[in-house]
Amino acid sequence: MSALIEAVALPVLGWWLLSTLIGLAAAPLALRLFPELADRGLSLARPLGIIFTGFFFWIGASLSLFPPNRGAAVLGVALLALGGLAALGGRVQAALQLAWMRDNWQRLLAGEALFAVIFIGWASVRAYAPEIAGTEKPMELLFLNAVLRADAFPPPDPWLAGYTVSYYYFGYVLVGMLAHLAATPASVAFNLALALVMALSAHAAFGLVSSLVIARWPAATPRQTMLAGLLGTVLLVGMGNLVGLLDFARSRGWGTAEFWSALAIDGLTHPYRAASWTPTEHWWWWKATRVINTFRDGQGIDYTINEFPIFSFVLGDLHPHVLALPFNLLVVGIAAAAFHSPYPWGMRWARAHPWQAAALPICVGALGFLNSWDLPTYGGLVVAAVALSAYRKAGHLDRRLIRDVGLFALALGGASLVLYLPFYLSFSSQASGIRPVVQVATQPHHWALFWGPLALPAIAFVGWQLGQLDAGWRRALQPALLIGAALPAAWLLVTLPAAVRTGTAPLVIDSLPAKAAISLPLAAIVTLALLVAFRTPSRPDAFAALLLGTAFLLHLAAEHFFILDVFGNRMNTVFKLYFQAWTLLAVAGGYALVSLWPQTLRQWKRGVIVAACLILIAGGMYYTLAATWSRADGFTGQPTLDGLAFARAAAPGEAEAIDWLAAQASRGAVVVEATGGQYSEFGRVSARTGIPTILGWAGHQRQWRGSDAPFRGRDAEIDRIYTAASRDELLALLKKYNAEYVFVGSLERQKYGAGVGERLASHLDVAFQNGSATIFRAR
């Protein structure tokens, strides 16, 4: 325990204080932006403050107003604090806000305690599995180091010298800004950021669910609302899916080989006997994110990625979809505020509330820069909340309502893009269109295993609410049905004519039963959830139904269409849309379970439903506990938050050389290192320093840029640098890429032979050398 405290205490305390100061500075802005939420948006104050400060930090560096360093970050926090003071609105308004805080201190303190416990707790978990190695962690460290080393934005691409980063990198800007403020090295900031994102997300879910519960039941006690908020937190970041339980059963030796084969989940085959309370296969917890697939002749023909939050935190990849999570919840909070506002949001609202309106595109637009997939979903949710709220107030659709909401949507969308235009001007996407999903469909039992703990509360809530609707529900059935049937109808209109033209109609027709088995139930749930959203008299019930309907609409979308990318299938579409749907279902599901809770013993049907939901949630929590234990290797190692400590221990000489290069190289320097395959150690020098190299992981560059045109032939020229027979040829190649340094370590000797250092020494000066690595400098 003492080793753990020594490893995490100071860095965690520093980041907790820093995030709390930013949250306090942004608190008055949250109070103004979220007056309709029961906690006045204070659970969202930290993400709000980080976004505002990060936007200033980024836009100033993008417009060359100042470099992105600690001074710029401090100035951003100071301006945020000044803005917060201005938002207090005078002594009377400030006194009213303070009085409200005194009356609600228990819930506010509970939220802060939850944030602190999860931040400290997950930082402690990361200390036992801190390595920035494997999967895409080297890539993520690369982006963070690129931000920390940059003189302006977009930062130079460390894996493609001469180019800037072509990726949604705002999450790394935010982490880099915090690292600058706290003077934290990238290898430590990486792990602290994972814990911070988890804590920010948990706190946001806690506040959103408890606010919905208070809006529905104003007489609820602080204890009841806190338990409701905690339930939302568990659903978001404390629970996995049911595949973890299946893995446990297999590790007990239960089930026949035929049973496991019939499940058709990759990796779940023959049972075995484990001596531990967790499965013992290497990274057994990975299989829970590769559930949705169809096997034909033993080959998967529908390979997809099915991540969920706790898996992402256990894995420890600081990927954009993870970094965006608390900011997605911030926008869900904006949608909730719009929906519950007594004054309908629209252009008239924007003119009457200019400061609040100006804040919206900063928050919503950030999602496109954080993880571009999230902007249409969560931005669309805000517009849907505004439209539905206006419709419920008016009781009908008319031209004035449509015009006002339409103009609001155009203004919000346009401002969200314009504010982040410098990013879009430097961004090239691999996406090349939308295609229908044909000949494959999610198998219902796979869907149930993945979504069961979240889907059952949602479906039960919708079913219960349908029984409470008034006689006017039929008027809302038509628009709800149109929305629920839109995607399947569009898919038929696109797919069947094309199949007839190409002669593949028999294949498509044969796949229709499997498609219908999952699509029709999903379309029905979307329709009924929207019907509840249109007609239930309770606004919190309606908002929860809107979240549920949106989540299942995402499921439905992934069954019918996918974004075409370099992979040519729906893998990434399922990955991104499922993660979004999990977020929405967690918030709505926490509220749904509370609303289903039986008030008397006579309500036994509701009691049975709630008990079944809690059993499934408990089953999902096994995954969290077991996967965390396995990932941390039983918490038996030497704890540290330094994600590169393993590299220094395994190859201290090479680590020393890389550290020297990071300290000595000028800002515009380029280093040559060997290039190789993806998910490998190649590109390690540039990833660990942020110094550009000629070419890193070529496959990822192709994903980021949609083509290999920018780097075609670079791998061959790197080979020529290390094997050049003449000094003139070598210097010409180095000059072409403005390369100042050539690195020779274990990978370079492995690829080019043990004598590569001697060859280069005959043409270049030695800038650094030890027993493991040599760094040459061009003369």
Coordinates of N, CA and C in Angstrom, one line a residue, residues 141-228:
L141 N 0.0 7.9 -27.6 CA 1.1 8.7 -26.9 C 1.8 9.6 -28.0
L142 N 1.8 9.1 -29.2 CA 2.4 9.9 -30.3 C 1.6 11.3 -30.4
F143 N 0.3 11.2 -30.4 CA -0.5 12.4 -30.6 C -0.3 13.3 -29.4
L144 N -0.3 12.8 -28.2 CA -0.1 13.6 -27.0 C 1.3 14.3 -27.0
N145 N 2.3 13.6 -27.4 CA 3.6 14.2 -27.5 C 3.7 15.2 -28.6
A146 N 2.9 15.0 -29.7 CA 2.9 15.9 -30.8 C 2.3 17.3 -30.3
V147 N 1.3 17.2 -29.5 CA 0.6 18.4 -28.9 C 1.6 19.1 -28.0
L148 N 2.2 18.3 -27.1 CA 3.1 18.9 -26.1 C 4.4 19.6 -26.8
R149 N 4.8 19.1 -27.9 CA 6.0 19.6 -28.6 C 5.6 20.7 -29.6
A150 N 4.4 20.9 -29.9 CA 4.0 21.8 -31.0 C 4.2 23.3 -30.7
D151 N 4.5 24.0 -31.7 CA 4.6 25.5 -31.6 C 3.3 26.1 -32.1
A152 N 2.5 25.4 -32.8 CA 1.2 25.9 -33.3 C 0.4 24.6 -33.6
F153 N -0.9 24.9 -33.9 CA -1.8 23.8 -34.3 C -2.3 24.0 -35.7
P154 N -2.5 22.9 -36.5 CA -2.3 21.5 -36.1 C -0.8 21.2 -35.9
P155 N -0.6 20.2 -35.0 CA 0.8 19.9 -34.7 C 1.4 19.0 -35.9
P156 N 2.7 19.1 -36.0 CA 3.4 18.2 -37.0 C 3.1 16.7 -36.7
D157 N 2.9 15.9 -37.8 CA 2.6 14.5 -37.6 C 3.9 13.8 -37.3
P158 N 4.1 13.2 -36.1 CA 5.4 12.5 -35.8 C 5.6 11.3 -36.6
W159 N 4.6 10.8 -37.3 CA 4.8 9.6 -38.1 C 4.8 9.9 -39.6
L160 N 4.8 11.2 -40.0 CA 4.9 11.5 -41.4 C 5.5 12.9 -41.5
A161 N 6.8 13.0 -41.5 CA 7.5 14.3 -41.5 C 7.1 15.1 -42.7
G162 N 6.9 16.4 -42.4 CA 6.5 17.3 -43.4 C 5.0 17.5 -43.5
Y163 N 4.2 16.7 -42.8 CA 2.8 16.9 -42.7 C 2.3 17.2 -41.3
T164 N 1.1 17.7 -41.2 CA 0.5 17.9 -39.9 C -0.5 16.8 -39.6
V165 N -0.8 16.7 -38.4 CA -1.7 15.6 -38.0 C -3.1 15.7 -38.7
S166 N -3.5 14.6 -39.3 CA -4.8 14.5 -39.9 C -5.7 13.5 -39.1
Y167 N -6.2 14.0 -38.0 CA -7.0 13.1 -37.1 C -7.7 14.0 -36.2
Y168 N -8.8 13.5 -35.6 CA -9.5 14.3 -34.6 C -8.7 14.3 -33.3
Y169 N -7.9 15.3 -33.1 CA -6.9 15.3 -32.0 C -7.3 16.3 -30.9
F170 N -8.5 16.8 -30.8 CA -8.8 17.7 -29.7 C -8.7 17.1 -28.3
G171 N -9.0 15.8 -28.2 CA -8.8 15.2 -26.9 C -7.4 15.3 -26.4
Y172 N -6.4 15.1 -27.3 CA -5.0 15.2 -26.9 C -4.6 16.6 -26.6
V173 N -5.3 17.6 -27.3 CA -5.0 19.0 -26.9 C -5.5 19.3 -25.5
L174 N -6.7 18.7 -25.1 CA -7.1 18.9 -23.7 C -6.2 18.3 -22.7
V175 N -5.8 17.0 -23.0 CA -4.9 16.4 -22.1 C -3.5 17.1 -22.0
G176 N -3.1 17.5 -23.2 CA -1.8 18.2 -23.2 C -1.9 19.5 -22.5
M177 N -3.0 20.2 -22.6 CA -3.2 21.5 -21.8 C -3.1 21.2 -20.3
L178 N -3.8 20.2 -19.8 CA -3.7 19.8 -18.4 C -2.3 19.4 -18.0
A179 N -1.6 18.7 -18.9 CA -0.2 18.3 -18.6 C 0.7 19.5 -18.5
H180 N 0.5 20.5 -19.4 CA 1.3 21.7 -19.3 C 1.0 22.4 -18.0
L181 N -0.3 22.5 -17.6 CA -0.6 23.2 -16.3 C 0.0 22.5 -15.1
A182 N 0.0 21.2 -15.1 CA 0.5 20.4 -14.0 C 1.9 20.0 -14.1
A183 N 2.6 20.4 -15.2 CA 4.0 20.0 -15.4 C 4.2 18.5 -15.4
T184 N 3.2 17.8 -16.0 CA 3.2 16.3 -16.0 C 3.8 15.8 -17.3
P185 N 4.8 14.9 -17.2 CA 5.3 14.3 -18.5 C 4.2 13.5 -19.2
A186 N 4.3 13.3 -20.5 CA 3.3 12.7 -21.3 C 3.1 11.2 -20.8
S187 N 4.1 10.5 -20.4 CA 4.0 9.1 -20.1 C 3.2 8.9 -18.8
V188 N 3.1 10.0 -17.9 CA 2.3 9.9 -16.7 C 0.9 10.5 -17.0
A189 N 0.9 11.6 -17.8 CA -0.4 12.3 -18.1 C -1.3 11.3 -18.8
F190 N -0.7 10.4 -19.6 CA -1.5 9.4 -20.3 C -2.4 8.6 -19.4
N191 N -1.8 8.1 -18.3 CA -2.6 7.3 -17.3 C -3.5 8.1 -16.5
L192 N -3.1 9.3 -16.1 CA -3.9 10.2 -15.3 C -5.1 10.6 -16.1
A193 N -5.0 10.8 -17.4 CA -6.1 11.2 -18.3 C -7.1 10.1 -18.3
L194 N -6.7 8.9 -18.4 CA -7.7 7.8 -18.4 C -8.5 7.8 -17.1
A195 N -7.9 8.0 -16.0 CA -8.6 8.1 -14.7 C -9.5 9.3 -14.6
L196 N -9.0 10.4 -15.1 CA -9.8 11.6 -15.1 C -11.0 11.5 -16.0
V197 N -10.9 11.0 -17.2 CA -12.0 10.8 -18.1 C -13.1 9.9 -17.4
M198 N -12.7 8.9 -16.8 CA -13.6 8.0 -16.1 C -14.4 8.7 -15.0
A199 N -13.6 9.5 -14.2 CA -14.3 10.2 -13.1 C -15.2 11.3 -13.6
L200 N -14.8 12.0 -14.6 CA -15.6 13.1 -15.2 C -16.9 12.5 -15.8
S201 N -16.8 11.3 -16.4 CA -18.0 10.7 -17.0 C -18.9 10.1 -15.9
A202 N -18.3 9.5 -14.9 CA -19.2 9.0 -13.8 C -19.9 10.2 -13.1
H203 N -19.2 11.3 -12.8 CA -19.9 12.4 -12.2 C -21.0 13.0 -13.0
A204 N -20.7 13.1 -14.3 CA -21.8 13.6 -15.2 C -23.0 12.7 -15.2
A205 N -22.8 11.4 -15.3 CA -23.9 10.5 -15.3 C -24.7 10.6 -14.0
F206 N -24.0 10.7 -12.9 CA -24.6 10.8 -11.6 C -25.5 12.1 -11.6
G207 N -25.0 13.2 -12.1 CA -25.8 14.4 -12.0 C -27.0 14.4 -13.0
L208 N -26.8 13.8 -14.1 CA -27.9 13.8 -15.1 C -29.0 12.9 -14.6
V209 N -28.7 11.7 -14.1 CA -29.8 10.8 -13.7 C -30.5 11.4 -12.4
S210 N -29.7 11.9 -11.5 CA -30.3 12.4 -10.3 C -31.2 13.6 -10.6
S211 N -30.8 14.4 -11.6 CA -31.5 15.6 -12.0 C -32.9 15.2 -12.6
L212 N -32.9 14.1 -13.4 CA -34.1 13.7 -14.0 C -35.0 13.1 -12.9
V213 N -34.5 12.4 -12.0 CA -35.3 11.9 -10.9 C -35.9 13.0 -10.1
I214 N -35.2 14.0 -9.7 CA -35.7 15.1 -9.0 C -36.8 15.9 -9.8
A215 N -36.6 16.0 -11.1 CA -37.6 16.7 -11.9 C -38.9 15.9 -11.9
R216 N -38.8 14.6 -11.8 CA -40.0 13.7 -11.9 C -40.6 13.6 -10.5
W217 N -39.8 13.5 -9.5 CA -40.3 13.4 -8.1 C -39.7 14.4 -7.2
P218 N -40.1 15.7 -7.2 CA -39.5 16.7 -6.4 C -39.4 16.4 -4.9
A219 N -40.3 15.5 -4.4 CA -40.2 15.2 -3.0 C -39.2 14.1 -2.6
A220 N -38.5 13.6 -3.6 CA -37.5 12.6 -3.4 C -36.4 13.1 -2.4
T221 N -36.0 12.2 -1.5 CA -35.0 12.6 -0.5 C -33.6 12.6 -1.2
P222 N -32.7 13.3 -0.5 CA -31.3 13.3 -1.1 C -30.7 11.9 -1.2
R223 N -31.0 11.1 -0.3 CA -30.5 9.7 -0.3 C -31.1 9.0 -1.6
Q224 N -32.4 9.1 -1.8 CA -33.0 8.5 -3.0 C -32.4 9.0 -4.3
T225 N -32.2 10.3 -4.4 CA -31.6 10.8 -5.6 C -30.2 10.4 -5.8
M226 N -29.5 10.4 -4.7 CA -28.0 10.0 -4.8 C -27.9 8.5 -5.2
L227 N -28.8 7.7 -4.7 CA -28.8 6.2 -5.2 C -29.1 6.1 -6.6
A228 N -30.1 6.9 -7.1 CA -30.4 6.9 -8.5 C -29.2 7.3 -9.4

